[in-house]
Amino acid sequence: MAVDAEETSQEERVGNNSLLDSHSGISSDGAEDGEDGAEEEEDEEDEPKLKYARLTSHLGGIYRNGDATSTFLVAGDKMAHKASVTAISVSPFPPPLPSGKPDAVNKLASQSQHPPTKASSVASAGSPSSRSPRQQAFTATPSNSIHIATASIDGNVCVYSLIDPKDVMLRNFARPVQAVALSPEFKNDKAYLSGGLAGNLILTVGGRSGTSTTATTTGAAASASGWLGSIGLGSNTGKDTVLHSGEGAIKTINWSLSGKYVVWINEQGFKIMRSSLHLDSADTESAWKRISHVDRPDGPGWEEMAGVWRGRAEWIDENHLESDKAFSININSFQETANVGSRPRGTQINGPKGAKVRRVEKLVVGWGGTVWIINVHPGGAGAAKNAGERGLGRAEIVNILRTDCIISGLSLYTPSVLVVLAYVTPEESDEDQTSPYNARSQTTEGTPRRGRHHRSNALSPELRLIDITTSEEISTPDTLSVSRFEGLSATDYHLSVLPAYRGGSSGASQRGALEAFGGGLWDVTMNPTRLFSSGASVQSGDSNSGNSAGLKTSSRLSFSKAATPERNRSGPHPATVGPNAKIYIHSPYDCILATVRDLSDHLSWLLERNKYKEAWTVVDEHPEVISSSHERLFDSSPSTPTKAQGSLSDFFADDSSQPTTSASKTLNSAVEKEKRRIGEHWVQQLVDEGDWASAGRVCGQVLGTSSRWEHWVWLFVQSDKFEEITPFIPTAELQPPLPSLVYEVVLGHYIAYDTVRLKELLERWPPELYNIRSITTALEDRLRAPDVREDTIQGGEKGRDWRILMEGLAKLYLADGRPREALRCFIALKDADAAMNLIRDYRLLDAVSDDIPGLLLLRVSKEQMRIAPISELEQATSEPIKLLVDDAYHGIVRPEVVVAQLEENHLLFLFFYLRALWTGLSPSEETKSNDRLAVEGKTLVEDFGDLAVELFAEYDRSLLMDFLKSSQSYSFEKAKAVCERRNFVTELVYILSKTGETKRALSLIIDKLQDVSQAISFAKSQDDPGLWDDLLDYSMNKPRFIRGLLEEVGTAINPITLVRRIPEGLEIEGLRAGLSRMIKEYEIQSSISEGVARVLRGEVAIGMDTLRTRQKKGVKFNLVHDIETTVPIDQPNGDLSVKIPTIANNNASEDHKPGYCAGCRKHFRESEQETLVGFACGHVFHLTHLLKYENRDHDANEVQANAAFDGDADLALSVGAKVAHARLIRSRIADGCPIVHEKEIL
């Protein structure tokens, strides 16, 4: 089936494997049995390693009008191809990569708006109309500074420069030339090798540009060249040397990448020789000497087909191979290819220290069905077998592989993976035997001749990946669908691998590599008719043309840099954009590109086969795959009309140089949307399979919007699959939020059918997700059902459903702001912690004031009430007791309420309560101290004195005595009755002492307690002599008591009285010691008393002396001096002034300060006439004012008389008068300073 460019245009897209046939490998015609069908279906599940893209429509300038090409070469950033040539060679190989986009790209692209017309086979030199369109010149850049050689079956070899149209050499060898190979340094040495059907390997050196010459290996040409050269008339037409001959046609010649070695293949095998390049001066004689020969395989068909099958030889640049990870990864964890830096470098041989490093070169040869992998070791000193000899190098066959096909092309893709373009022969039958092994079934070249009737039954070629370490294929062969494959043979196909150059010029390689698939076609046609039309050109005739002036156009080569605008697609093919190595498969009518599949291809493959789980995982773990897909989408979209069409180099630019702002803004959203889209397909797939559990789990992973969640939840609900979807319904707030009805429906289902699951959901789902009132109503209705009670058994547990529903209702009440209802639920559940926290946080003790016993019994079970010790019950009720005590202080729940509810059946709890009040126990100690709380608590307990006596006597006797001594609110009679009933002697003694029954109390001490020390202490505390007599009377017949009295009575009673009352003849143990102790204590007491008296007397004497001394001291105070001020007086005769003595302003507000009269509050003056009286306290009075102060109720006349007496100067001079005056004054102020006296009284 022939497929032209237009027919395949719709199939070209990234990741599309439509170029592969529907089957992998070769399948026979006719029906297949069930086993084969199953195997084929299983094979289809294996993901291919490569992806393919047809580039035919992007090379419209080459394949237009159904034209066929016969030769193909990809190197660097160039692709060479032509129909009528047999071989192409480029020097240097590989060409240098461009450092950037040439300046003339847009200019040259704009000049190629019309495709060049096809030149006639023979053109006249003098006819301009017969010439081809003028050749476009390439920009002089390093990547374009190359020479290209073409060979053709008419015997011509044409060598020309890509940038200089005049730099062309045409040479005719008079025999069909099948192979040509330019020297890697052709620019300098002008040397190339050629070979063909004549079987000669010819080295051509020299030649002059712009000339057409004939090879000097032919008879006439050789003789003429030799004769003219001998007489000095020869010109620089080049020299041809036959290096090898006689072993059949030569169809393949290749220089090694270093230029040191040459490999060629003839009908007997392939040879490797040392070239003349990079030879040391000592090895010049080794030039063009053969170092290895490998014979062809000796198998069936080789004798006949050795001249038909074209051998393929490829020198491998190991530094630019893809990593082995490219094919060895697991398909379920597809990863990107490793960086070049991680690839193994070429094999090196380290010589002696200081010597140059010798690198081994790798060669891959494929011929017929055999593959040879060869390492060529360099020569030099020490490389030969014998020590000291210099070797030319040696070839080592590393591996030999046998295949069941004819090899049409091969190369190493990774260090261990060989890529082979396989031509598969059809199976032989009795009627039709067309295998290429039958030498007579095809033409000499194995290619059907155009215009000749031939059988068209060839099969499609296959691309195989072979692991050279195991000699096994790593994947199923990919059968390629190429145009008109039925009529093609093995020699019509070509394979070329463009390495992934990621070195320092990676940006340049991306921009320049394969610009043939860019934005227009530059037909660089090297037309010999045009090149050599001048008179200086040397022209040779052609046996078929009949015109000696013309040259065949068979040497014309189409060199692609871009495609013509009218054939241009929307831009560069997306498959050409990428960092990985690219495999080009060429046929006369098609060009196919194969690359390693990346993440986006893996994703597409998974989606096509409905493997949504794996696809979602890929996007989740590698979100960049969506970015890659977006970039490809942008690359494949039509260009804007205003933007000039560029070459492929525009699309190889680094990502950083491209405008990606808009794409990066939407990347995250695009990734999430794609994940959700794939995820929903995944969920739907699981639902269709009936795997609802997995579908629910996946929903939790992949769904991200409320609308989709609502859709899927309703789907599960309608199918009654609550259990499968409920655990994964989102609890976080979505925007917009998921409708509350979704949660309410699910909760309603579990309220009715599964309370255990309901409990989990209420704990996990925040109340904000649903309407709380709706759920509480449903819970209340459910609690009213007859099958939900505290005593019903569910799941082997009593009251399980009732408890779960009540707990859920309490939590929802609390979330709805109804703490009182929640508290009732917690109390019913006996959830003490929750109830206590609720009461404490919301101060809800009044809500349970009508059920104090229920509050106290929250942590007390019925079993505990029967057998638990008091300490355990005290611990269980400590928290509610603290709450009640605290509220008692604040008046929320008064003690009367608590006592009224507890005094009938819960006396123990009432005891705990009253004791806490009495001791001041309370949790709120932040604002009050315990002492303050104890005072307040004791005041509260006073109202229940008799009850407290009963409870303290029952549960805490030690606290009873404290209460009896501290409180006055209880009844002595009731207290005495309680103590008598319980035989509490100590407490009864205290009560009797308070009621005046001291003798009975003393009798109880002596008779009941028999504690002499307590009896003595009791007698001392009562301070009653009659009680001492009673004590002595009770003790006289008790020797132990008598001894105790002697030892402890001390000075409380007269020792003589005690001794005299001891009966005579009474034997008292320890009497002597008792008497001695009593006497000693008495002496000590007497001595202490005398000492105290002496100290007291001394202190009194000192105090009196101090008093007298201070009384003798004067009272210091300040006087105010008189100040003369001038007061102006107006006179009619002039201004006069009179000095009038004035007294400084006295501050009346000063209270009893020195220098002031304590009576009138005025300053004392220097000219004071009145008697001043001062006291030791510092107060000073005018005598008159003192008398007024002291005699406020006396007659004013008497006071005035005293004042007059005080002013009598004559009388004041008399001593007697002074003494009398002083006595009189002393009698009036006998109490001292009146101010101090008043303060003491107050």
Tab-separated table of N, CA and C in Angstrom, residues 1138-1217:
chain	number	residue	atom	x	y	z
A	1138	VAL	N	7.943	106.607	107.592
A	1138	VAL	CA	8.146	106.321	109.007
A	1138	VAL	C	8.429	104.834	109.146
A	1139	LYS	N	9.481	104.487	109.907
A	1139	LYS	CA	9.808	103.096	110.163
A	1139	LYS	C	8.941	102.563	111.277
A	1140	ILE	N	8.183	101.494	110.978
A	1140	ILE	CA	7.272	100.873	111.947
A	1140	ILE	C	7.706	99.427	112.112
A	1141	PRO	N	7.968	99.032	113.343
A	1141	PRO	CA	8.346	97.606	113.537
A	1141	PRO	C	7.156	96.694	113.269
A	1142	THR	N	7.409	95.654	112.522
A	1142	THR	CA	6.365	94.653	112.207
A	1142	THR	C	6.889	93.270	112.533
A	1143	ILE	N	5.991	92.389	112.666
A	1143	ILE	CA	6.341	90.999	112.962
A	1143	ILE	C	6.158	90.194	111.698
A	1144	ALA	N	7.097	89.310	111.502
A	1144	ALA	CA	7.003	88.459	110.286
A	1144	ALA	C	5.703	87.673	110.305
A	1145	ASN	N	5.225	87.437	109.137
A	1145	ASN	CA	3.948	86.714	108.991
A	1145	ASN	C	4.061	85.330	109.623
A	1146	ASN	N	3.192	85.080	110.549
A	1146	ASN	CA	3.188	83.762	111.186
A	1146	ASN	C	2.205	82.856	110.462
A	1147	ASN	N	2.661	81.707	110.279
A	1147	ASN	CA	1.840	80.731	109.549
A	1147	ASN	C	0.914	80.053	110.543
A	1148	ALA	N	-0.320	80.499	110.561
A	1148	ALA	CA	-1.280	79.955	111.511
A	1148	ALA	C	-1.643	78.526	111.213
A	1149	SER	N	-1.335	78.153	110.010
A	1149	SER	CA	-1.695	76.792	109.652
A	1149	SER	C	-0.719	75.771	110.193
A	1150	GLU	N	0.493	76.290	110.716
A	1150	GLU	CA	1.461	75.359	111.263
A	1150	GLU	C	0.939	74.828	112.593
A	1151	ASP	N	1.011	73.518	112.808
A	1151	ASP	CA	0.431	72.876	113.992
A	1151	ASP	C	1.542	72.360	114.896
A	1152	HIS	N	1.742	73.021	116.056
A	1152	HIS	CA	2.672	72.600	117.097
A	1152	HIS	C	4.079	72.423	116.560
A	1153	LYS	N	4.565	73.387	115.817
A	1153	LYS	CA	5.940	73.342	115.349
A	1153	LYS	C	6.835	74.078	116.327
A	1154	PRO	N	8.133	73.769	116.407
A	1154	PRO	CA	9.043	74.516	117.280
A	1154	PRO	C	9.036	75.997	116.907
A	1155	GLY	N	9.000	76.848	117.963
A	1155	GLY	CA	8.938	78.277	117.704
A	1155	GLY	C	7.533	78.808	117.637
A	1156	TYR	N	6.548	77.969	117.856
A	1156	TYR	CA	5.145	78.357	117.833
A	1156	TYR	C	4.528	78.053	119.190
A	1157	CYS	N	3.584	78.828	119.533
A	1157	CYS	CA	2.800	78.567	120.742
A	1157	CYS	C	1.785	77.505	120.391
A	1158	ALA	N	1.763	76.460	121.210
A	1158	ALA	CA	0.839	75.367	120.950
A	1158	ALA	C	-0.592	75.770	121.237
A	1159	GLY	N	-0.783	76.937	121.951
A	1159	GLY	CA	-2.139	77.382	122.245
A	1159	GLY	C	-2.680	78.317	121.187
A	1160	CYS	N	-1.907	79.372	120.855
A	1160	CYS	CA	-2.404	80.382	119.906
A	1160	CYS	C	-1.892	80.191	118.499
A	1161	ARG	N	-0.959	79.278	118.312
A	1161	ARG	CA	-0.420	78.954	116.997
A	1161	ARG	C	0.372	80.096	116.389
A	1162	LYS	N	0.956	80.982	117.251
A	1162	LYS	CA	1.719	82.123	116.766
A	1162	LYS	C	3.191	81.939	117.092
A	1163	HIS	N	4.054	82.632	116.284
A	1163	HIS	CA	5.484	82.586	116.512
A	1163	HIS	C	5.842	83.279	117.812
A	1164	PHE	N	6.881	82.754	118.459
A	1164	PHE	CA	7.481	83.473	119.580
A	1164	PHE	C	8.400	84.543	119.012
A	1165	ARG	N	8.356	85.747	119.657
A	1165	ARG	CA	9.162	86.862	119.189
A	1165	ARG	C	10.344	87.081	120.109
A	1166	GLU	N	11.321	87.763	119.550
A	1166	GLU	CA	12.520	88.067	120.347
A	1166	GLU	C	12.189	88.991	121.513
A	1167	SER	N	11.209	89.808	121.322
A	1167	SER	CA	10.807	90.774	122.375
A	1167	SER	C	9.638	90.236	123.189
A	1168	GLU	N	9.551	88.904	123.323
A	1168	GLU	CA	8.432	88.298	124.027
A	1168	GLU	C	8.479	88.690	125.500
A	1169	GLN	N	7.349	89.179	126.080
A	1169	GLN	CA	7.278	89.612	127.468
A	1169	GLN	C	6.619	88.570	128.361
A	1170	GLU	N	5.820	87.720	127.775
A	1170	GLU	CA	5.051	86.780	128.568
A	1170	GLU	C	5.887	85.538	128.864
A	1171	THR	N	5.583	84.912	130.015
A	1171	THR	CA	6.279	83.710	130.433
A	1171	THR	C	5.937	82.559	129.474
A	1172	LEU	N	6.961	81.802	129.083
A	1172	LEU	CA	6.776	80.654	128.205
A	1172	LEU	C	6.975	79.382	128.992
A	1173	VAL	N	6.131	78.402	128.798
A	1173	VAL	CA	6.207	77.123	129.499
A	1173	VAL	C	6.402	76.022	128.453
A	1174	GLY	N	7.484	75.255	128.620
A	1174	GLY	CA	7.764	74.171	127.662
A	1174	GLY	C	7.726	72.807	128.321
A	1175	PHE	N	7.409	71.842	127.570
A	1175	PHE	CA	7.335	70.454	128.033
A	1175	PHE	C	8.360	69.602	127.301
A	1176	ALA	N	8.673	68.436	127.925
A	1176	ALA	CA	9.677	67.533	127.338
A	1176	ALA	C	9.243	67.002	125.971
A	1177	CYS	N	7.965	66.989	125.746
A	1177	CYS	CA	7.487	66.494	124.449
A	1177	CYS	C	7.759	67.465	123.333
A	1178	GLY	N	8.182	68.721	123.689
A	1178	GLY	CA	8.505	69.700	122.675
A	1178	GLY	C	7.461	70.777	122.506
A	1179	HIS	N	6.312	70.668	123.152
A	1179	HIS	CA	5.280	71.686	123.045
A	1179	HIS	C	5.614	72.863	123.959
A	1180	VAL	N	5.462	74.088	123.493
A	1180	VAL	CA	5.738	75.321	124.250
A	1180	VAL	C	4.486	76.189	124.192
A	1181	PHE	N	4.095	76.745	125.368
A	1181	PHE	CA	2.885	77.559	125.469
A	1181	PHE	C	3.245	78.924	126.043
A	1182	HIS	N	2.471	79.972	125.659
A	1182	HIS	CA	2.384	81.170	126.493
A	1182	HIS	C	1.665	80.765	127.777
A	1183	LEU	N	2.097	81.328	128.862
A	1183	LEU	CA	1.506	80.927	130.128
A	1183	LEU	C	0.009	81.133	130.125
A	1184	THR	N	-0.420	82.251	129.615
A	1184	THR	CA	-1.858	82.529	129.586
A	1184	THR	C	-2.583	81.517	128.725
A	1185	HIS	N	-1.970	81.195	127.636
A	1185	HIS	CA	-2.618	80.224	126.739
A	1185	HIS	C	-2.634	78.843	127.345
A	1186	LEU	N	-1.548	78.497	128.117
A	1186	LEU	CA	-1.520	77.202	128.795
A	1186	LEU	C	-2.601	77.133	129.848
A	1187	LEU	N	-2.764	78.242	130.618
A	1187	LEU	CA	-3.784	78.244	131.647
A	1187	LEU	C	-5.164	78.171	131.037
A	1188	LYS	N	-5.334	78.857	129.914
A	1188	LYS	CA	-6.618	78.744	129.239
A	1188	LYS	C	-6.852	77.308	128.780
A	1189	TYR	N	-5.760	76.655	128.257
A	1189	TYR	CA	-5.890	75.273	127.780
A	1189	TYR	C	-6.233	74.334	128.915
A	1190	GLU	N	-5.588	74.604	130.123
A	1190	GLU	CA	-5.771	73.706	131.262
A	1190	GLU	C	-7.053	74.015	132.014
A	1191	ASN	N	-7.497	75.253	131.993
A	1191	ASN	CA	-8.636	75.676	132.812
A	1191	ASN	C	-9.719	76.230	131.922
A	1192	ARG	N	-10.144	75.437	131.048
A	1192	ARG	CA	-11.141	75.905	130.096
A	1192	ARG	C	-12.473	76.208	130.772
A	1193	ASP	N	-12.703	75.562	131.914
A	1193	ASP	CA	-13.982	75.775	132.610
A	1193	ASP	C	-13.868	76.747	133.805
A	1194	HIS	N	-12.665	77.272	134.085
A	1194	HIS	CA	-12.483	78.173	135.227
A	1194	HIS	C	-12.969	79.567	134.878
A	1195	ASP	N	-13.006	80.350	135.880
A	1195	ASP	CA	-13.455	81.737	135.671
A	1195	ASP	C	-12.405	82.506	134.923
A	1196	ALA	N	-12.839	83.293	133.993
A	1196	ALA	CA	-11.905	84.045	133.148
A	1196	ALA	C	-11.128	85.079	133.950
A	1197	ASN	N	-11.758	85.586	135.035
A	1197	ASN	CA	-11.070	86.605	135.828
A	1197	ASN	C	-9.839	86.033	136.511
A	1198	GLU	N	-9.976	84.772	136.983
A	1198	GLU	CA	-8.827	84.149	137.647
A	1198	GLU	C	-7.685	83.965	136.678
A	1199	VAL	N	-8.018	83.589	135.525
A	1199	VAL	CA	-6.993	83.426	134.516
A	1199	VAL	C	-6.337	84.746	134.203
A	1200	GLN	N	-7.173	85.806	134.152
A	1200	GLN	CA	-6.631	87.115	133.847
A	1200	GLN	C	-5.716	87.584	134.962
A	1201	ALA	N	-6.081	87.262	136.216
A	1201	ALA	CA	-5.247	87.643	137.359
A	1201	ALA	C	-3.914	86.948	137.287
A	1202	ASN	N	-3.946	85.732	136.949
A	1202	ASN	CA	-2.690	84.994	136.798
A	1202	ASN	C	-1.832	85.630	135.738
A	1203	ALA	N	-2.502	86.111	134.713
A	1203	ALA	CA	-1.754	86.771	133.636
A	1203	ALA	C	-1.156	88.071	134.125
A	1204	ALA	N	-1.913	88.800	134.967
A	1204	ALA	CA	-1.385	90.067	135.497
A	1204	ALA	C	-0.200	89.822	136.407
A	1205	PHE	N	-0.341	88.751	137.195
A	1205	PHE	CA	0.771	88.377	138.050
A	1205	PHE	C	1.991	88.064	137.223
A	1206	ASP	N	1.746	87.472	136.192
A	1206	ASP	CA	2.869	87.097	135.322
A	1206	ASP	C	3.542	88.315	134.755
A	1207	GLY	N	2.802	89.408	134.637
A	1207	GLY	CA	3.399	90.594	134.031
A	1207	GLY	C	3.994	91.552	135.025
A	1208	ASP	N	3.919	91.265	136.348
A	1208	ASP	CA	4.465	92.162	137.356
A	1208	ASP	C	5.965	91.952	137.433
A	1209	ALA	N	6.722	92.957	137.000
A	1209	ALA	CA	8.166	92.812	136.916
A	1209	ALA	C	8.804	92.804	138.304
A	1210	ASP	N	8.276	93.631	139.191
A	1210	ASP	CA	8.890	93.683	140.509
A	1210	ASP	C	8.714	92.364	141.242
A	1211	LEU	N	7.525	91.884	141.154
A	1211	LEU	CA	7.274	90.619	141.821
A	1211	LEU	C	8.108	89.498	141.226
A	1212	ALA	N	8.393	89.593	139.939
A	1212	ALA	CA	9.144	88.523	139.269
A	1212	ALA	C	10.585	88.484	139.727
A	1213	LEU	N	11.093	89.613	140.279
A	1213	LEU	CA	12.482	89.616	140.684
A	1213	LEU	C	12.698	88.889	142.003
A	1214	SER	N	11.662	88.612	142.769
A	1214	SER	CA	11.766	87.983	144.070
A	1214	SER	C	11.839	86.478	143.895
A	1215	VAL	N	12.765	85.834	144.672
A	1215	VAL	CA	12.938	84.387	144.585
A	1215	VAL	C	11.719	83.697	145.138
A	1216	GLY	N	11.264	84.193	146.230
A	1216	GLY	CA	10.086	83.559	146.816
A	1216	GLY	C	8.907	83.637	145.884
A	1217	ALA	N	8.817	84.782	145.275
A	1217	ALA	CA	7.701	84.941	144.326
A	1217	ALA	C	7.838	83.953	143.181
